[in-house]
Tab-separated table of C-alpha atoms in Angstrom:
chain	number	residue	atom	x	y	z
A	273	UNK	CA	4.776	0.316	-3.319
A	274	UNK	CA	2.533	-2.742	-3.118
A	275	UNK	CA	1.112	-4.016	-6.429
A	276	UNK	CA	-2.609	-3.854	-7.139
A	277	UNK	CA	-4.867	-6.044	-9.260
A	278	UNK	CA	-6.958	-4.451	-12.000
A	279	UNK	CA	-10.147	-6.135	-13.191
A	280	UNK	CA	-10.879	-5.238	-16.809
A	281	UNK	CA	-14.633	-4.641	-17.140
A	282	UNK	CA	-14.751	-3.217	-20.655
A	283	UNK	CA	-16.429	-6.174	-22.342
A	284	UNK	CA	-19.323	-6.123	-19.866
A	285	UNK	CA	-19.825	-2.923	-17.904
A	286	UNK	CA	-18.020	-0.941	-20.564
A	287	UNK	CA	-20.346	-2.024	-23.359
A	288	UNK	CA	-23.704	-2.541	-21.658
A	289	UNK	CA	-24.814	1.062	-22.099
A	290	UNK	CA	-23.342	1.609	-25.582
A	291	UNK	CA	-25.782	2.233	-28.423
A	292	UNK	CA	-23.356	0.781	-30.967
A	293	UNK	CA	-23.819	-2.970	-30.682
A	294	UNK	CA	-20.539	-4.874	-30.582
A	295	UNK	CA	-20.636	-8.179	-32.426
A	296	UNK	CA	-19.590	-11.353	-30.638
A	297	UNK	CA	-16.395	-11.336	-32.683
A	298	UNK	CA	-15.610	-7.764	-31.652
A	299	UNK	CA	-16.246	-8.528	-27.988
A	300	UNK	CA	-13.864	-11.474	-28.210
A	301	UNK	CA	-11.316	-9.277	-29.958
A	302	UNK	CA	-11.607	-6.717	-27.138
A	303	UNK	CA	-11.148	-9.419	-24.514
A	304	UNK	CA	-8.155	-10.878	-26.350
A	305	UNK	CA	-6.537	-7.455	-26.626
A	306	UNK	CA	-6.967	-6.942	-22.880
A	307	UNK	CA	-5.428	-10.338	-22.124
A	308	UNK	CA	-2.509	-9.635	-24.459
A	309	UNK	CA	-2.016	-6.350	-22.588
A	310	UNK	CA	-1.654	-8.256	-19.325
A	311	UNK	CA	-5.199	-8.419	-17.913
A	312	UNK	CA	-5.681	-11.600	-15.930
A	313	UNK	CA	-9.155	-11.078	-14.507
A	314	UNK	CA	-11.940	-9.829	-16.747
A	315	UNK	CA	-15.693	-9.276	-16.738
A	316	UNK	CA	-16.785	-10.837	-20.008
A	317	UNK	CA	-20.587	-11.106	-19.982
A	318	UNK	CA	-23.799	-10.470	-18.104
A	319	UNK	CA	-26.497	-13.112	-17.688
A	320	UNK	CA	-29.421	-10.721	-17.742
A	321	UNK	CA	-32.613	-10.294	-19.726
A	322	UNK	CA	-31.486	-9.350	-23.277
A	323	UNK	CA	-34.638	-7.281	-23.733
A	324	UNK	CA	-33.403	-4.961	-20.973
A	325	UNK	CA	-29.699	-5.029	-21.898
A	326	UNK	CA	-29.446	-5.874	-25.635
A	327	UNK	CA	-25.670	-5.513	-25.693
A	328	UNK	CA	-25.402	-8.648	-23.504
A	329	UNK	CA	-27.714	-10.849	-25.584
A	330	UNK	CA	-24.853	-13.050	-26.807
A	331	UNK	CA	-23.398	-13.927	-23.392
A	332	UNK	CA	-23.176	-17.673	-24.021
A	333	UNK	CA	-21.657	-17.179	-27.476
A	334	UNK	CA	-18.986	-14.872	-26.076
A	335	UNK	CA	-18.097	-17.342	-23.354
A	336	UNK	CA	-17.936	-20.229	-25.826
A	337	UNK	CA	-15.322	-18.300	-27.814
A	338	UNK	CA	-13.087	-17.178	-24.940
A	339	UNK	CA	-9.374	-18.007	-25.079
A	340	UNK	CA	-8.725	-21.077	-22.917
A	341	UNK	CA	-6.109	-19.593	-20.623
A	342	UNK	CA	-5.306	-21.175	-17.274
A	343	UNK	CA	-3.822	-17.891	-16.071
A	344	UNK	CA	-6.980	-15.860	-16.745
A	345	UNK	CA	-10.188	-15.597	-14.686
A	346	UNK	CA	-13.447	-14.868	-16.497
A	347	UNK	CA	-16.284	-13.197	-14.583
A	348	UNK	CA	-19.968	-13.301	-15.488
A	349	UNK	CA	-22.449	-10.901	-13.888
A	350	UNK	CA	-25.536	-12.585	-12.396
A	351	UNK	CA	-28.449	-10.784	-10.765
A	352	UNK	CA	-30.638	-13.742	-9.810
A	353	UNK	CA	-30.775	-17.527	-9.604
A	354	UNK	CA	-31.755	-17.815	-13.268
A	355	UNK	CA	-28.653	-15.881	-14.252
A	356	UNK	CA	-26.460	-18.088	-12.074
A	357	UNK	CA	-27.926	-21.219	-13.636
A	358	UNK	CA	-27.034	-19.830	-17.059
A	359	UNK	CA	-23.494	-19.158	-15.850
A	360	UNK	CA	-23.175	-22.660	-14.409
A	361	UNK	CA	-24.466	-24.143	-17.650
A	362	UNK	CA	-21.477	-22.699	-19.500
A	363	UNK	CA	-19.305	-25.134	-17.515
A	364	UNK	CA	-21.246	-28.274	-18.366
A	365	UNK	CA	-19.825	-31.081	-20.481
A	366	UNK	CA	-16.259	-30.340	-19.484
A	367	UNK	CA	-16.301	-26.849	-20.973
A	368	UNK	CA	-14.235	-24.048	-19.450
A	369	UNK	CA	-17.138	-21.603	-19.094
A	370	UNK	CA	-17.273	-18.835	-16.531
A	371	UNK	CA	-14.831	-19.009	-13.636
A	372	UNK	CA	-16.492	-16.546	-11.324
A	373	UNK	CA	-19.986	-15.233	-10.641
A	374	UNK	CA	-20.385	-11.551	-9.875
A	375	UNK	CA	-23.500	-10.775	-7.821
A	376	UNK	CA	-24.826	-7.248	-7.265
A	377	UNK	CA	-26.519	-5.629	-4.269
A	378	UNK	CA	-28.057	-2.183	-4.660
A	379	UNK	CA	-27.764	0.032	-1.600
A	380	UNK	CA	-31.094	1.876	-2.005
A	381	UNK	CA	-34.645	0.649	-2.541
A	382	UNK	CA	-35.583	2.913	-5.447
A	383	UNK	CA	-32.527	2.066	-7.511
A	384	UNK	CA	-32.749	-1.617	-6.568
A	385	UNK	CA	-36.340	-1.743	-7.767
A	386	UNK	CA	-35.519	-0.086	-11.092
A	387	UNK	CA	-32.314	-2.044	-11.641
A	388	UNK	CA	-33.293	-5.499	-10.372
A	389	UNK	CA	-37.006	-5.446	-9.617
A	390	UNK	CA	-36.489	-5.982	-5.880
A	391	UNK	CA	-35.822	-4.016	-2.716
A	392	UNK	CA	-32.335	-3.461	-1.398
A	393	UNK	CA	-32.908	-6.029	1.375
A	394	UNK	CA	-34.131	-8.543	-1.190
A	395	UNK	CA	-31.031	-7.953	-3.323
A	396	UNK	CA	-28.850	-8.683	-0.276
A	397	UNK	CA	-30.650	-11.979	0.292
A	398	UNK	CA	-30.543	-12.958	-3.386
A	399	UNK	CA	-26.842	-12.121	-3.698
A	400	UNK	CA	-26.028	-14.132	-0.586
A	401	UNK	CA	-27.889	-17.082	-2.091
A	402	UNK	CA	-26.017	-16.658	-5.382
A	403	UNK	CA	-22.653	-16.709	-3.612
A	404	UNK	CA	-23.496	-19.825	-1.609
A	405	UNK	CA	-24.944	-21.656	-4.609
A	406	UNK	CA	-21.991	-20.757	-6.822
A	407	UNK	CA	-19.482	-21.975	-4.253
A	408	UNK	CA	-21.453	-25.178	-3.724
A	409	UNK	CA	-21.177	-25.795	-7.452
A	410	UNK	CA	-17.441	-25.230	-7.614
A	411	UNK	CA	-17.520	-21.646	-8.903
A	412	UNK	CA	-15.885	-18.655	-7.299
A	413	UNK	CA	-18.196	-15.745	-6.441
A	414	UNK	CA	-17.978	-12.115	-5.370
A	415	UNK	CA	-20.434	-9.315	-4.652
A	416	UNK	CA	-20.541	-5.644	-5.621
A	417	UNK	CA	-22.490	-3.113	-3.554
A	418	UNK	CA	-23.846	-0.726	-6.172
A	419	UNK	CA	-24.623	2.961	-5.501
A	420	UNK	CA	-22.366	2.767	-2.456
A	421	UNK	CA	-21.719	6.519	-2.411
A	422	UNK	CA	-24.896	7.910	-3.902
A	423	UNK	CA	-28.170	6.999	-5.580
A	424	UNK	CA	-29.641	8.787	-8.619
A	425	UNK	CA	-33.061	8.710	-6.964
A	426	UNK	CA	-32.455	8.889	-3.195
A	427	UNK	CA	-29.279	10.977	-3.019
A	428	UNK	CA	-26.462	10.414	-0.539
A	429	UNK	CA	-26.012	6.985	1.033
A	430	UNK	CA	-24.959	6.595	4.670
A	431	UNK	CA	-21.543	4.831	4.797
A	432	UNK	CA	-22.765	2.928	7.864
A	433	UNK	CA	-25.378	1.250	5.670
A	434	UNK	CA	-22.705	0.081	3.220
A	435	UNK	CA	-20.616	-1.359	6.054
A	436	UNK	CA	-23.672	-3.161	7.441
A	437	UNK	CA	-24.486	-4.613	4.013
A	438	UNK	CA	-20.881	-5.748	3.566
A	439	UNK	CA	-20.875	-7.475	6.952
A	440	UNK	CA	-24.034	-9.373	6.022
A	441	UNK	CA	-22.650	-10.366	2.637
A	442	UNK	CA	-19.383	-11.561	4.172
A	443	UNK	CA	-21.318	-14.291	5.979
A	444	UNK	CA	-22.056	-15.929	2.600
A	445	UNK	CA	-18.339	-16.408	1.922
A	446	UNK	CA	-17.584	-14.378	-1.230
A	447	UNK	CA	-13.998	-14.184	-2.460
A	448	UNK	CA	-14.218	-10.378	-2.167
A	449	UNK	CA	-16.640	-7.512	-1.675
A	450	UNK	CA	-16.669	-4.489	-3.958
A	451	UNK	CA	-18.044	-1.001	-3.429
A	452	UNK	CA	-19.224	0.785	-6.559
A	453	UNK	CA	-19.568	4.499	-7.211
A	454	UNK	CA	-22.195	3.712	-9.830
A	455	UNK	CA	-23.138	7.300	-10.629
A	456	UNK	CA	-19.742	8.919	-10.128
A	457	UNK	CA	-20.430	11.123	-7.115
A	458	UNK	CA	-17.731	9.946	-4.700
A	459	UNK	CA	-14.788	12.001	-3.498
A	460	UNK	CA	-11.334	10.841	-2.344
A	461	UNK	CA	-12.018	11.430	1.350
A	462	UNK	CA	-15.246	9.419	1.278
A	463	UNK	CA	-13.625	6.595	-0.692
A	464	UNK	CA	-10.630	6.377	1.620
A	465	UNK	CA	-12.835	6.406	4.705
A	466	UNK	CA	-15.141	3.648	3.483
A	467	UNK	CA	-12.317	1.410	2.255
A	468	UNK	CA	-10.438	1.850	5.538
A	469	UNK	CA	-13.544	1.014	7.548
A	470	UNK	CA	-14.272	-2.107	5.508
A	471	UNK	CA	-10.669	-3.309	5.862
A	472	UNK	CA	-10.936	-2.812	9.618
A	473	UNK	CA	-14.378	-4.382	10.064
A	474	UNK	CA	-13.803	-7.299	7.690
A	475	UNK	CA	-10.210	-8.408	8.268
A	476	UNK	CA	-9.086	-10.887	5.645
A	477	UNK	CA	-11.828	-9.933	3.179
A	478	UNK	CA	-10.377	-8.411	-0.012
A	479	UNK	CA	-11.980	-5.090	-0.954
A	480	UNK	CA	-12.486	-4.165	-4.604
A	481	UNK	CA	-13.455	-0.663	-5.738
A	482	UNK	CA	-15.467	0.106	-8.873
A	483	UNK	CA	-15.391	3.764	-9.914
A	484	UNK	CA	-17.026	5.911	-12.561
A	485	UNK	CA	-15.595	9.175	-13.834
A	486	UNK	CA	-18.925	10.958	-14.323
A	487	UNK	CA	-17.778	14.099	-12.521
A	488	UNK	CA	-14.057	13.871	-13.150
A	489	UNK	CA	-13.045	12.467	-9.752
A	490	UNK	CA	-12.556	8.828	-10.747
A	491	UNK	CA	-8.756	8.674	-10.907
A	492	UNK	CA	-8.343	10.696	-7.691
A	493	UNK	CA	-10.779	8.290	-6.034
A	494	UNK	CA	-8.798	5.318	-7.328
A	495	UNK	CA	-5.623	6.633	-5.722
A	496	UNK	CA	-7.468	7.261	-2.463
A	497	UNK	CA	-8.806	3.698	-2.557
A	498	UNK	CA	-5.330	2.292	-3.176
A	499	UNK	CA	-3.767	4.272	-0.347
A	500	UNK	CA	-6.555	3.161	1.996
A	501	UNK	CA	-5.769	-0.497	1.284
A	502	UNK	CA	-8.045	-1.526	-1.596
A	503	UNK	CA	-6.873	-4.834	-3.015
A	504	UNK	CA	-8.471	-4.591	-6.464
A	505	UNK	CA	-9.583	-1.775	-8.776
A	506	UNK	CA	-11.990	-2.063	-11.710
A	507	UNK	CA	-11.415	-0.204	-14.967
A	508	UNK	CA	-12.611	-0.225	-18.563
A	509	UNK	CA	-10.545	0.147	-21.717
A	510	UNK	CA	-11.236	3.577	-23.154
A	511	UNK	CA	-13.303	4.652	-20.154
A	512	UNK	CA	-16.461	3.140	-21.598
A	513	UNK	CA	-19.430	2.298	-19.437
A	514	UNK	CA	-22.523	3.437	-17.639
A	515	UNK	CA	-25.662	1.945	-16.161
A	516	UNK	CA	-28.805	1.728	-18.339
A	517	UNK	CA	-30.946	2.287	-15.239
A	518	UNK	CA	-29.068	5.246	-13.700
A	519	UNK	CA	-29.639	8.596	-15.451
A	520	UNK	CA	-26.443	10.385	-16.529
A	521	UNK	CA	-24.193	7.615	-15.184
A	522	UNK	CA	-21.313	7.783	-17.637
A	523	UNK	CA	-18.206	5.688	-18.055
A	524	UNK	CA	-15.913	3.747	-15.802
A	525	UNK	CA	-12.448	5.048	-15.097
A	526	UNK	CA	-10.309	4.218	-18.117
A	527	UNK	CA	-7.875	1.339	-17.749
A	528	UNK	CA	-5.144	3.305	-19.523
A	529	UNK	CA	-5.674	6.373	-17.314
A	530	UNK	CA	-5.482	4.183	-14.212
A	531	UNK	CA	-2.419	2.248	-15.402
A	532	UNK	CA	-0.601	5.469	-16.301
A	533	UNK	CA	-1.313	7.056	-12.911
A	534	UNK	CA	-0.312	3.959	-10.958
A	535	UNK	CA	2.849	3.355	-12.999
A	536	UNK	CA	3.976	6.958	-12.510
A	537	UNK	CA	3.486	6.431	-8.774
A	538	UNK	CA	5.567	3.256	-8.814
A	539	UNK	CA	2.664	0.802	-8.455
A	540	UNK	CA	2.890	-2.431	-10.448
A	541	UNK	CA	-0.250	-3.600	-12.256
A	542	UNK	CA	1.096	-6.130	-14.740
A	543	UNK	CA	-0.553	-4.236	-17.608
A	544	UNK	CA	1.142	-2.747	-20.664
A	545	UNK	CA	0.113	0.882	-21.100
A	546	UNK	CA	0.954	0.912	-24.802
A	547	UNK	CA	-1.136	-2.207	-25.439
A	548	UNK	CA	-4.115	-0.832	-23.503
A	549	UNK	CA	-3.930	2.456	-25.415
A	550	UNK	CA	-3.838	0.523	-28.679
A	551	UNK	CA	-6.938	-1.345	-27.510
A	552	UNK	CA	-8.733	1.913	-26.760
A	553	UNK	CA	-7.915	3.258	-30.199
A	554	UNK	CA	-9.215	0.048	-31.766
A	555	UNK	CA	-12.460	0.503	-29.820
A	556	UNK	CA	-12.779	3.954	-31.379
A	557	UNK	CA	-12.872	2.356	-34.838
A	558	UNK	CA	-15.910	0.303	-33.781
A	559	UNK	CA	-17.689	3.190	-32.053
A	560	UNK	CA	-16.939	5.731	-34.744
A	561	UNK	CA	-16.007	8.332	-32.132
A	562	UNK	CA	-13.243	9.082	-29.606
A	563	UNK	CA	-13.344	7.271	-26.272
A	564	UNK	CA	-13.553	9.336	-23.040
A	565	UNK	CA	-10.075	8.355	-21.858
A	566	UNK	CA	-7.452	11.062	-21.482
A	567	UNK	CA	-4.397	8.853	-21.975
A	568	UNK	CA	-5.878	7.272	-25.105
A	569	UNK	CA	-5.731	10.736	-26.643
A	570	UNK	CA	-2.479	12.054	-25.145
A	571	UNK	CA	-0.437	8.866	-24.849
A	572	UNK	CA	1.997	8.022	-22.089
A	573	UNK	CA	4.739	10.187	-20.609
A	574	UNK	CA	6.661	11.849	-23.481
A	575	UNK	CA	10.198	10.492	-23.403
A	576	UNK	CA	11.946	13.481	-24.976
A	577	UNK	CA	11.945	14.692	-28.522
A	578	UNK	CA	9.117	17.162	-28.022
A	579	UNK	CA	9.225	20.925	-28.041
A	580	UNK	CA	9.391	22.878	-24.801
A	581	UNK	CA	7.094	25.711	-23.834
A	582	UNK	CA	7.008	28.270	-21.084
A	583	UNK	CA	4.614	27.661	-18.218
């Protein structure tokens, strides 16, 4: 089986919708735990208006405290030119800063307006500008197409629209294009079909898939994406996450659930399941409640010593 890269998004997408505010020190501890578990590409901050997303108010402080690891890539989410300038500023004066800018396109007008204050077409143009400007300034950049399978306000999204958006974005030269099931409505057949189409229409362009487990289909969708040729999968320690601007959009697929499933299928991820589970349990001590992840509660495959029971 071919290996697959997992992007750990817990410190950004995982926390942005949490009511319990994580301190800068706790965010850095979460990031360090993920790195120690084997994560080598991580979303660490979002350069957005702190009044709208209070959990991300300390973006620059988090980045200033990141472990200086040459084998790790740090991603910062940027929604506009101002956000990109903030990300670029973290690299000034010889500082390490953010390695990669993550731009976001929203597939529908209503959601785009509520999430970013612009139409879908405007978000495509802005994201293309962000990618070009980031690359011109020596920073890697990628783009995520949000609400790629469904919108909380407009319903189902035509896959042909997502392919068209991706083709336009590819002209800006991102390192990869991601499709996001922001509200957790996708199914394995739809995910496989869209990934396969993007791989066919954009040869050479890596495809990343960002999934939420809102309706319990996240892990099945992840396997469908992998089998269809997805190069990268996003996940969040503990299954934390959600979008502040999408009603009832609950957590990302849990990193430990994804790692367990892939490992049992013989797919290498480079991540330690035990270390990720330990990270999820540490997160529970900050939240004061259990995380949504299944494997965080049940653990990995029981290697004997348990009692048997009849089916």
